[in-house]
Amino acid sequence: MKRTLAVSAAAAALAGLLTAAGPAVAQTPGTASGASRCTPGPTVLPSLPPDARGGTSAEGVHDLGPRGLAVGASGGLPVYWRGERLHRVPLPEGYDEGVVRAVNRQGLMAGWVGRRSDGSTALFSYRPGAASVRLFAEGVARGASDVDVDDAGRIAAVDSDGTAKVWRGGKVTRILALPPDAGPGTVVTRITGVNARGDVIGAAEQSYDGPDGFTWSSFPVLWPGDGGPARALPVARAEYLVHNMAEGIDDAGQVVGYVSVSDRFDPEGEPWSWTPPYQDHGSSPGVLAGQQEGEFGAISPTTGVAVGTATTHREDTPALPSQAQLWPGHGPVLALPSLDADRDAKARAVSDDDRVGGVAVDASWVARPVIWNCASRQAYVPQGS
């Protein structure tokens, strides 16, 4: 659920956030245990050999857990790391790919596995060291394979029948119904976060050809942890091809994501934030200096730090490598250092102990799982901004 144990050092680290013209070297421990020290760039974690069948976009770290735990994918397979030691998640018979998408404070993991032979997938839960995973939903559509888990062991995802659900102990405990005022043709497309109080955040789309013409919209949906009815969050732009997407929620209900326009010739995209009680359409801190678009993919449980990726890919603009980014909840969006200045880097997870996890491409064009320890001390305003 994109969370780890909160530590008091996080607040101190954020208070000293750098806004210099380039990365800075940090000199203090980067994890709650102090086992890994800060470095002037991402720490590369061990990985499996690249997948000879073409790999997967899921490579790298997807979430961070307690005591140096990180989860994700390597070589197209679900894995986790204890510190800098790599462990494979045992695959059920017949499955040959997957990813661990989330981990809670007790180390319970959730993710998906797949069979390339027929394209089928299944959701699973797993505890470190167990002999096998526990499958709890099979036949899940590949595009709806986002899954999250909270500290009480509740796992939320979209099932194979297109229904958003919550599981606990392998059994369905809640059906996540659409908001009461949802219009015709509305479906939940993704579940992207669960916080400590059980609030679930996700995304829905409406596609409807009615008497007044075709209607299409995209908007975040929040299901309160107290079991109350779902509500659609106000959107920045209710227009065709505009995606209003929520990607994470913290323990206070702060929601982060992005607002983007799918236009080949003139795409747009801004990182976005919605604040309780969600009375307005939210706001953006702006795009990382030097880039044209950006998104937030995760928010820490209690410190308000959001992370994501900035990009530039308009047809009339020279391509730039994607840049991992961090926003402390105020001021401008900041960059995180890459493995190579000419290669992509993406941030996917952030913890209360000031770690950020993701993936970065090295000088040999290999995608590597990475951790930015003491991330706020490495964050910087790009040169020339």
GROMACS .gro file of C-alpha atoms in nm:
model
  385
    1MET     CA    1   0.000   0.000   0.000
    2LYS     CA    2   0.300   0.221  -0.064
    3ARG     CA    3   0.376   0.248   0.305
    4THR     CA    4   0.638   0.165   0.564
    5LEU     CA    5   0.681   0.239   0.931
    6ALA     CA    6   0.695   0.611   1.004
    7VAL     CA    7   1.011   0.742   1.166
    8SER     CA    8   1.079   1.077   1.324
    9ALA     CA    9   1.386   1.126   1.107
   10ALA     CA   10   1.164   1.177   0.802
   11ALA     CA   11   1.044   1.515   0.921
   12ALA     CA   12   1.398   1.629   0.984
   13ALA     CA   13   1.506   1.513   0.641
   14LEU     CA   14   1.225   1.699   0.473
   15ALA     CA   15   1.298   2.014   0.667
   16GLY     CA   16   1.644   2.015   0.512
   17LEU     CA   17   1.520   1.963   0.157
   18LEU     CA   18   1.769   2.083  -0.101
   19THR     CA   19   1.683   2.316  -0.387
   20ALA     CA   20   2.034   2.346  -0.528
   21ALA     CA   21   2.118   2.331  -0.895
   22GLY     CA   22   2.223   1.965  -0.884
   23PRO     CA   23   2.228   1.646  -0.675
   24ALA     CA   24   2.389   1.663  -0.334
   25VAL     CA   25   2.567   1.393  -0.135
   26ALA     CA   26   2.390   1.299   0.187
   27GLN     CA   27   2.578   1.174   0.490
   28THR     CA   28   2.307   1.025   0.710
   29PRO     CA   29   2.141   0.683   0.718
   30GLY     CA   30   1.877   0.632   0.450
   31THR     CA   31   1.664   0.363   0.618
   32ALA     CA   32   1.502   0.325   0.956
   33SER     CA   33   1.757   0.057   1.047
   34GLY     CA   34   2.051   0.267   0.932
   35ALA     CA   35   2.179  -0.033   0.734
   36SER     CA   36   2.209   0.163   0.411
   37ARG     CA   37   2.368   0.506   0.391
   38CYS     CA   38   2.277   0.787   0.159
   39THR     CA   39   2.461   0.810  -0.170
   40PRO     CA   40   2.469   1.083  -0.437
   41GLY     CA   41   2.240   0.883  -0.663
   42PRO     CA   42   2.013   0.580  -0.677
   43THR     CA   43   2.135   0.256  -0.518
   44VAL     CA   44   2.115  -0.027  -0.772
   45LEU     CA   45   1.959  -0.345  -0.634
   46PRO     CA   46   2.054  -0.693  -0.761
   47SER     CA   47   1.840  -0.821  -1.045
   48LEU     CA   48   1.765  -1.130  -1.247
   49PRO     CA   49   1.892  -1.160  -1.605
   50PRO     CA   50   1.682  -0.958  -1.851
   51ASP     CA   51   1.387  -1.149  -1.988
   52ALA     CA   52   1.484  -1.297  -2.324
   53ARG     CA   53   1.121  -1.277  -2.435
   54GLY     CA   54   1.121  -0.902  -2.428
   55GLY     CA   55   1.088  -0.821  -2.058
   56THR     CA   56   0.809  -0.618  -1.907
   57SER     CA   57   0.741  -0.256  -1.829
   58ALA     CA   58   0.691  -0.365  -1.467
   59GLU     CA   59   1.065  -0.400  -1.404
   60GLY     CA   60   1.194  -0.237  -1.084
   61VAL     CA   61   1.068  -0.147  -0.737
   62HIS     CA   62   0.692  -0.094  -0.695
   63ASP     CA   63   0.650  -0.055  -0.319
   64LEU     CA   64   0.847  -0.026   0.004
   65GLY     CA   65   0.793  -0.213   0.328
   66PRO     CA   66   0.940  -0.226   0.679
   67ARG     CA   67   1.301  -0.302   0.772
   68GLY     CA   68   1.449  -0.243   0.427
   69LEU     CA   69   1.188  -0.446   0.240
   70ALA     CA   70   1.116  -0.358  -0.123
   71VAL     CA   71   0.894  -0.539  -0.374
   72GLY     CA   72   0.853  -0.541  -0.749
   73ALA     CA   73   0.969  -0.731  -1.057
   74SER     CA   74   1.297  -0.840  -1.214
   75GLY     CA   75   1.351  -1.038  -1.531
   76GLY     CA   76   0.974  -1.036  -1.581
   77LEU     CA   77   0.919  -1.223  -1.250
   78PRO     CA   78   0.777  -1.119  -0.910
   79VAL     CA   79   1.054  -1.056  -0.656
   80TYR     CA   80   1.135  -0.881  -0.331
   81TRP     CA   81   1.449  -0.745  -0.172
   82ARG     CA   82   1.565  -0.749   0.191
   83GLY     CA   83   1.813  -0.467   0.196
   84GLU     CA   84   2.020  -0.546  -0.111
   85ARG     CA   85   1.948  -0.922  -0.121
   86LEU     CA   86   1.716  -1.044  -0.396
   87HIS     CA   87   1.447  -1.310  -0.339
   88ARG     CA   88   1.215  -1.470  -0.594
   89VAL     CA   89   0.847  -1.514  -0.523
   90PRO     CA   90   0.760  -1.879  -0.602
   91LEU     CA   91   0.535  -1.901  -0.907
   92PRO     CA   92   0.234  -2.134  -0.921
   93GLU     CA   93   0.259  -2.413  -1.178
   94GLY     CA   94   0.201  -2.290  -1.532
   95TYR     CA   95   0.268  -1.922  -1.459
   96ASP     CA   96   0.581  -1.761  -1.599
   97GLU     CA   97   0.565  -1.387  -1.529
   98GLY     CA   98   0.437  -1.138  -1.273
   99VAL     CA   99   0.504  -0.854  -1.035
  100VAL     CA  100   0.460  -0.773  -0.665
  101ARG     CA  101   0.266  -0.448  -0.670
  102ALA     CA  102   0.224  -0.371  -0.299
  103VAL     CA  103   0.334  -0.463   0.053
  104ASN     CA  104   0.193  -0.366   0.392
  105ARG     CA  105   0.357  -0.290   0.726
  106GLN     CA  106   0.347  -0.657   0.828
  107GLY     CA  107   0.521  -0.769   0.509
  108LEU     CA  108   0.209  -0.909   0.337
  109MET     CA  109   0.254  -0.871  -0.038
  110ALA     CA  110   0.002  -0.853  -0.322
  111GLY     CA  111   0.050  -0.869  -0.695
  112TRP     CA  112  -0.030  -1.061  -1.010
  113VAL     CA  113   0.112  -1.355  -1.201
  114GLY     CA  114   0.049  -1.444  -1.563
  115ARG     CA  115   0.077  -1.714  -1.829
  116ARG     CA  116   0.219  -1.594  -2.156
  117SER     CA  117   0.086  -1.902  -2.334
  118ASP     CA  118  -0.276  -1.790  -2.310
  119GLY     CA  119  -0.250  -1.435  -2.166
  120SER     CA  120  -0.436  -1.520  -1.845
  121THR     CA  121  -0.347  -1.364  -1.509
  122ALA     CA  122  -0.427  -1.412  -1.142
  123LEU     CA  123  -0.399  -1.198  -0.832
  124PHE     CA  124  -0.200  -1.335  -0.539
  125SER     CA  125  -0.086  -1.264  -0.186
  126TYR     CA  126   0.245  -1.377  -0.038
  127ARG     CA  127   0.444  -1.358   0.284
  128PRO     CA  128   0.826  -1.353   0.277
  129GLY     CA  129   0.971  -1.702   0.303
  130ALA     CA  130   0.647  -1.888   0.231
  131ALA     CA  131   0.669  -2.192   0.003
  132SER     CA  132   0.398  -2.070  -0.232
  133VAL     CA  133   0.173  -1.778  -0.315
  134ARG     CA  134  -0.199  -1.770  -0.245
  135LEU     CA  135  -0.412  -1.714  -0.553
  136PHE     CA  136  -0.739  -1.536  -0.480
  137ALA     CA  137  -0.863  -1.415  -0.819
  138GLU     CA  138  -0.790  -1.584  -1.150
  139GLY     CA  139  -0.859  -1.464  -1.502
  140VAL     CA  140  -0.801  -1.096  -1.420
  141ALA     CA  141  -0.763  -0.875  -1.726
  142ARG     CA  142  -0.406  -0.761  -1.777
  143GLY     CA  143  -0.507  -0.396  -1.792
  144ALA     CA  144  -0.683  -0.421  -1.456
  145SER     CA  145  -0.402  -0.588  -1.264
  146ASP     CA  146  -0.337  -0.302  -1.020
  147VAL     CA  147  -0.373  -0.423  -0.663
  148ASP     CA  148  -0.302  -0.278  -0.318
  149VAL     CA  149  -0.303  -0.406   0.041
  150ASP     CA  150  -0.356  -0.223   0.371
  151ASP     CA  151  -0.209  -0.295   0.714
  152ALA     CA  152  -0.516  -0.494   0.817
  153GLY     CA  153  -0.456  -0.738   0.529
  154ARG     CA  154  -0.737  -0.610   0.308
  155ILE     CA  155  -0.649  -0.645  -0.061
  156ALA     CA  156  -0.833  -0.435  -0.320
  157ALA     CA  157  -0.840  -0.485  -0.697
  158VAL     CA  158  -1.069  -0.521  -0.997
  159ASP     CA  159  -1.175  -0.884  -1.045
  160SER     CA  160  -1.202  -1.071  -1.376
  161ASP     CA  161  -1.571  -0.983  -1.403
  162GLY     CA  162  -1.488  -0.612  -1.398
  163THR     CA  163  -1.609  -0.562  -1.041
  164ALA     CA  164  -1.393  -0.382  -0.785
  165LYS     CA  165  -1.364  -0.589  -0.469
  166VAL     CA  166  -1.187  -0.619  -0.136
  167TRP     CA  167  -1.050  -0.954  -0.021
  168ARG     CA  168  -0.928  -1.060   0.320
  169GLY     CA  169  -0.793  -1.406   0.392
  170GLY     CA  170  -0.868  -1.504   0.034
  171LYS     CA  171  -1.240  -1.423   0.064
  172VAL     CA  172  -1.437  -1.129  -0.076
  173THR     CA  173  -1.540  -0.900   0.209
  174ARG     CA  174  -1.667  -0.597   0.017
  175ILE     CA  175  -1.797  -0.512  -0.327
  176LEU     CA  176  -1.682  -0.164  -0.427
  177ALA     CA  177  -1.996  -0.033  -0.596
  178LEU     CA  178  -2.006   0.267  -0.828
  179PRO     CA  179  -2.102   0.608  -0.686
  180PRO     CA  180  -2.482   0.640  -0.654
  181ASP     CA  181  -2.486   0.920  -0.910
  182ALA     CA  182  -2.272   0.737  -1.168
  183GLY     CA  183  -2.414   0.772  -1.517
  184PRO     CA  184  -2.480   0.499  -1.773
  185GLY     CA  185  -2.180   0.319  -1.919
  186THR     CA  186  -1.961   0.382  -1.611
  187VAL     CA  187  -1.712   0.113  -1.506
  188VAL     CA  188  -1.428   0.096  -1.254
  189THR     CA  189  -1.107   0.048  -1.448
  190ARG     CA  190  -0.841   0.042  -1.176
  191ILE     CA  191  -0.784   0.026  -0.802
  192THR     CA  192  -0.468   0.217  -0.716
  193GLY     CA  193  -0.446   0.263  -0.338
  194VAL     CA  194  -0.566   0.173   0.010
  195ASN     CA  195  -0.471   0.373   0.320
  196ALA     CA  196  -0.448   0.283   0.690
  197ARG     CA  197  -0.815   0.354   0.763
  198GLY     CA  198  -0.931   0.140   0.471
  199ASP     CA  199  -1.014   0.417   0.224
  200VAL     CA  200  -0.980   0.282  -0.130
  201ILE     CA  201  -0.894   0.501  -0.428
  202GLY     CA  202  -0.934   0.406  -0.790
  203ALA     CA  203  -1.040   0.522  -1.133
  204ALA     CA  204  -1.357   0.497  -1.339
  205GLU     CA  205  -1.453   0.576  -1.695
  206GLN     CA  206  -1.785   0.653  -1.857
  207SER     CA  207  -1.841   0.562  -2.220
  208TYR     CA  208  -2.196   0.615  -2.337
  209ASP     CA  209  -2.360   0.675  -2.673
  210GLY     CA  210  -2.690   0.836  -2.584
  211PRO     CA  211  -2.957   1.054  -2.744
  212ASP     CA  212  -2.740   1.362  -2.706
  213GLY     CA  213  -2.434   1.199  -2.860
  214PHE     CA  214  -2.127   1.017  -2.735
  215THR     CA  215  -2.012   1.081  -2.376
  216TRP     CA  216  -1.670   0.987  -2.241
  217SER     CA  217  -1.510   1.086  -1.912
  218SER     CA  218  -1.240   0.971  -1.670
  219PHE     CA  219  -1.241   1.044  -1.297
  220PRO     CA  220  -1.109   0.924  -0.957
  221VAL     CA  221  -1.340   0.733  -0.724
  222LEU     CA  222  -1.304   0.711  -0.345
  223TRP     CA  223  -1.460   0.436  -0.133
  224PRO     CA  224  -1.456   0.542   0.236
  225GLY     CA  225  -1.310   0.294   0.481
  226ASP     CA  226  -1.622   0.319   0.700
  227GLY     CA  227  -1.824   0.141   0.432
  228GLY     CA  228  -2.006   0.451   0.312
  229PRO     CA  229  -2.102   0.501  -0.052
  230ALA     CA  230  -1.841   0.573  -0.315
  231ARG     CA  231  -1.792   0.925  -0.440
  232ALA     CA  232  -1.641   1.065  -0.758
  233LEU     CA  233  -1.377   1.329  -0.690
  234PRO     CA  234  -1.420   1.661  -0.872
  235VAL     CA  235  -1.209   1.667  -1.187
  236ALA     CA  236  -0.993   1.937  -1.335
  237ARG     CA  237  -1.120   1.890  -1.690
  238ALA     CA  238  -1.427   1.687  -1.786
  239GLU     CA  239  -1.340   1.659  -2.154
  240TYR     CA  240  -1.292   1.390  -2.414
  241LEU     CA  241  -0.940   1.238  -2.404
  242VAL     CA  242  -0.865   1.409  -2.070
  243HIS     CA  243  -0.764   1.154  -1.807
  244ASN     CA  244  -0.814   1.254  -1.442
  245MET     CA  245  -0.626   0.974  -1.267
  246ALA     CA  246  -0.568   0.897  -0.899
  247GLU     CA  247  -0.259   0.685  -0.823
  248GLY     CA  248  -0.222   0.693  -0.443
  249ILE     CA  249  -0.378   0.800  -0.113
  250ASP     CA  250  -0.214   0.873   0.222
  251ASP     CA  251  -0.347   0.806   0.571
  252ALA     CA  252  -0.506   1.153   0.593
  253GLY     CA  253  -0.689   1.106   0.262
  254GLN     CA  254  -0.461   1.314   0.040
  255VAL     CA  255  -0.489   1.178  -0.314
  256VAL     CA  256  -0.222   1.215  -0.582
  257GLY     CA  257  -0.216   1.130  -0.951
  258TYR     CA  258  -0.223   1.327  -1.271
  259VAL     CA  259  -0.434   1.504  -1.531
  260SER     CA  260  -0.333   1.431  -1.890
  261VAL     CA  261  -0.451   1.481  -2.246
  262SER     CA  262  -0.404   1.197  -2.495
  263ASP     CA  263  -0.307   1.391  -2.803
  264ARG     CA  264  -0.035   1.260  -3.032
  265PHE     CA  265   0.070   1.602  -3.156
  266ASP     CA  266   0.016   1.810  -2.843
  267PRO     CA  267  -0.002   1.591  -2.531
  268GLU     CA  268  -0.038   1.750  -2.192
  269GLY     CA  269   0.013   1.616  -1.843
  270GLU     CA  270   0.045   1.758  -1.494
  271PRO     CA  271   0.097   1.594  -1.155
  272TRP     CA  272  -0.217   1.644  -0.949
  273SER     CA  273  -0.337   1.640  -0.589
  274TRP     CA  274  -0.683   1.625  -0.429
  275THR     CA  275  -0.720   1.729  -0.064
  276PRO     CA  276  -1.001   1.631   0.177
  277PRO     CA  277  -1.288   1.712   0.193
  278TYR     CA  278  -1.256   1.718  -0.189
  279GLN     CA  279  -1.472   2.024  -0.239
  280ASP     CA  280  -1.280   2.143  -0.546
  281HIS     CA  281  -1.110   1.991  -0.846
  282GLY     CA  282  -0.767   1.974  -0.683
  283SER     CA  283  -0.445   2.143  -0.788
  284SER     CA  284  -0.104   2.090  -0.942
  285PRO     CA  285   0.238   2.204  -0.816
  286GLY     CA  286   0.341   2.234  -1.181
  287VAL     CA  287   0.571   2.034  -1.403
  288LEU     CA  288   0.936   1.962  -1.326
  289ALA     CA  289   1.154   2.240  -1.465
  290GLY     CA  290   1.292   2.150  -1.807
  291GLN     CA  291   1.023   1.887  -1.879
  292GLN     CA  292   0.683   1.922  -2.044
  293GLU     CA  293   0.469   1.668  -1.859
  294GLY     CA  294   0.458   1.484  -1.528
  295GLU     CA  295   0.263   1.255  -1.298
  296PHE     CA  296   0.255   1.140  -0.937
  297GLY     CA  297   0.250   0.766  -0.884
  298ALA     CA  298   0.263   0.741  -0.504
  299ILE     CA  299   0.244   0.935  -0.177
  300SER     CA  300   0.404   0.846   0.156
  301PRO     CA  301   0.164   0.736   0.433
  302THR     CA  302   0.214   1.031   0.671
  303THR     CA  303   0.479   1.279   0.550
  304GLY     CA  304   0.296   1.413   0.245
  305VAL     CA  305   0.582   1.342   0.005
  306ALA     CA  306   0.472   1.247  -0.347
  307VAL     CA  307   0.687   1.091  -0.619
  308GLY     CA  308   0.648   1.014  -0.986
  309THR     CA  309   0.798   1.075  -1.327
  310ALA     CA  310   0.842   1.373  -1.559
  311THR     CA  311   0.854   1.333  -1.937
  312THR     CA  312   0.884   1.519  -2.266
  313HIS     CA  313   0.761   1.346  -2.580
  314ARG     CA  314   0.585   1.590  -2.813
  315GLU     CA  315   0.648   1.530  -3.179
  316ASP     CA  316   0.785   1.881  -3.237
  317THR     CA  317   1.025   1.865  -2.941
  318PRO     CA  318   1.352   1.671  -2.908
  319ALA     CA  319   1.301   1.368  -2.686
  320LEU     CA  320   1.436   1.387  -2.333
  321PRO     CA  321   1.491   1.098  -2.092
  322SER     CA  322   1.218   1.059  -1.833
  323GLN     CA  323   1.313   1.192  -1.489
  324ALA     CA  324   1.223   1.059  -1.146
  325GLN     CA  325   1.070   1.339  -0.940
  326LEU     CA  326   0.978   1.420  -0.581
  327TRP     CA  327   0.743   1.679  -0.434
  328PRO     CA  328   0.758   1.745  -0.057
  329GLY     CA  329   0.403   1.887  -0.049
  330HIS     CA  330   0.506   2.249  -0.101
  331GLY     CA  331   0.718   2.447  -0.343
  332PRO     CA  332   0.830   2.321  -0.684
  333VAL     CA  333   0.862   1.962  -0.801
  334LEU     CA  334   1.221   1.841  -0.763
  335ALA     CA  335   1.431   1.597  -0.965
  336LEU     CA  336   1.594   1.280  -0.836
  337PRO     CA  337   1.931   1.179  -0.986
  338SER     CA  338   1.945   0.915  -1.259
  339LEU     CA  339   2.199   0.641  -1.318
  340ASP     CA  340   2.292   0.812  -1.645
  341ALA     CA  341   2.197   1.165  -1.750
  342ASP     CA  342   2.090   1.039  -2.093
  343ARG     CA  343   1.878   0.749  -1.969
  344ASP     CA  344   1.529   0.713  -1.821
  345ALA     CA  345   1.451   0.698  -1.449
  346LYS     CA  346   1.108   0.651  -1.288
  347ALA     CA  347   0.996   0.676  -0.924
  348ARG     CA  348   0.706   0.450  -0.821
  349ALA     CA  349   0.706   0.428  -0.440
  350VAL     CA  350   0.789   0.643  -0.137
  351SER     CA  351   0.807   0.562   0.232
  352ASP     CA  352   0.786   0.757   0.556
  353ASP     CA  353   1.156   0.690   0.618
  354ASP     CA  354   1.253   0.896   0.312
  355ARG     CA  355   1.318   0.611   0.070
  356VAL     CA  356   1.199   0.622  -0.289
  357GLY     CA  357   1.184   0.315  -0.511
  358GLY     CA  358   1.165   0.275  -0.886
  359VAL     CA  359   1.365   0.187  -1.193
  360ALA     CA  360   1.650   0.352  -1.381
  361VAL     CA  361   1.824   0.267  -1.707
  362ASP     CA  362   2.203   0.243  -1.692
  363ALA     CA  363   2.461   0.336  -1.955
  364SER     CA  364   2.425  -0.012  -2.109
  365TRP     CA  365   2.052   0.044  -2.167
  366VAL     CA  366   1.955  -0.208  -1.898
  367ALA     CA  367   1.663  -0.123  -1.666
  368ARG     CA  368   1.776  -0.161  -1.305
  369PRO     CA  369   1.570  -0.169  -0.983
  370VAL     CA  370   1.678   0.122  -0.765
  371ILE     CA  371   1.630   0.281  -0.424
  372TRP     CA  372   1.697   0.647  -0.350
  373ASN     CA  373   1.792   0.647   0.021
  374CYS     CA  374   1.742   0.980   0.200
  375ALA     CA  375   1.564   1.084  -0.117
  376SER     CA  376   1.473   1.435  -0.003
  377ARG     CA  377   1.843   1.510   0.050
  378GLN     CA  378   1.916   1.409  -0.308
  379ALA     CA  379   1.629   1.602  -0.464
  380TYR     CA  380   1.723   1.916  -0.656
  381VAL     CA  381   1.599   2.184  -0.892
  382PRO     CA  382   1.731   2.101  -1.242
  383GLN     CA  383   2.003   2.321  -1.382
  384GLY     CA  384   1.895   2.598  -1.616
  385SER     CA  385   1.548   2.621  -1.458
   0.00000   0.00000   0.00000
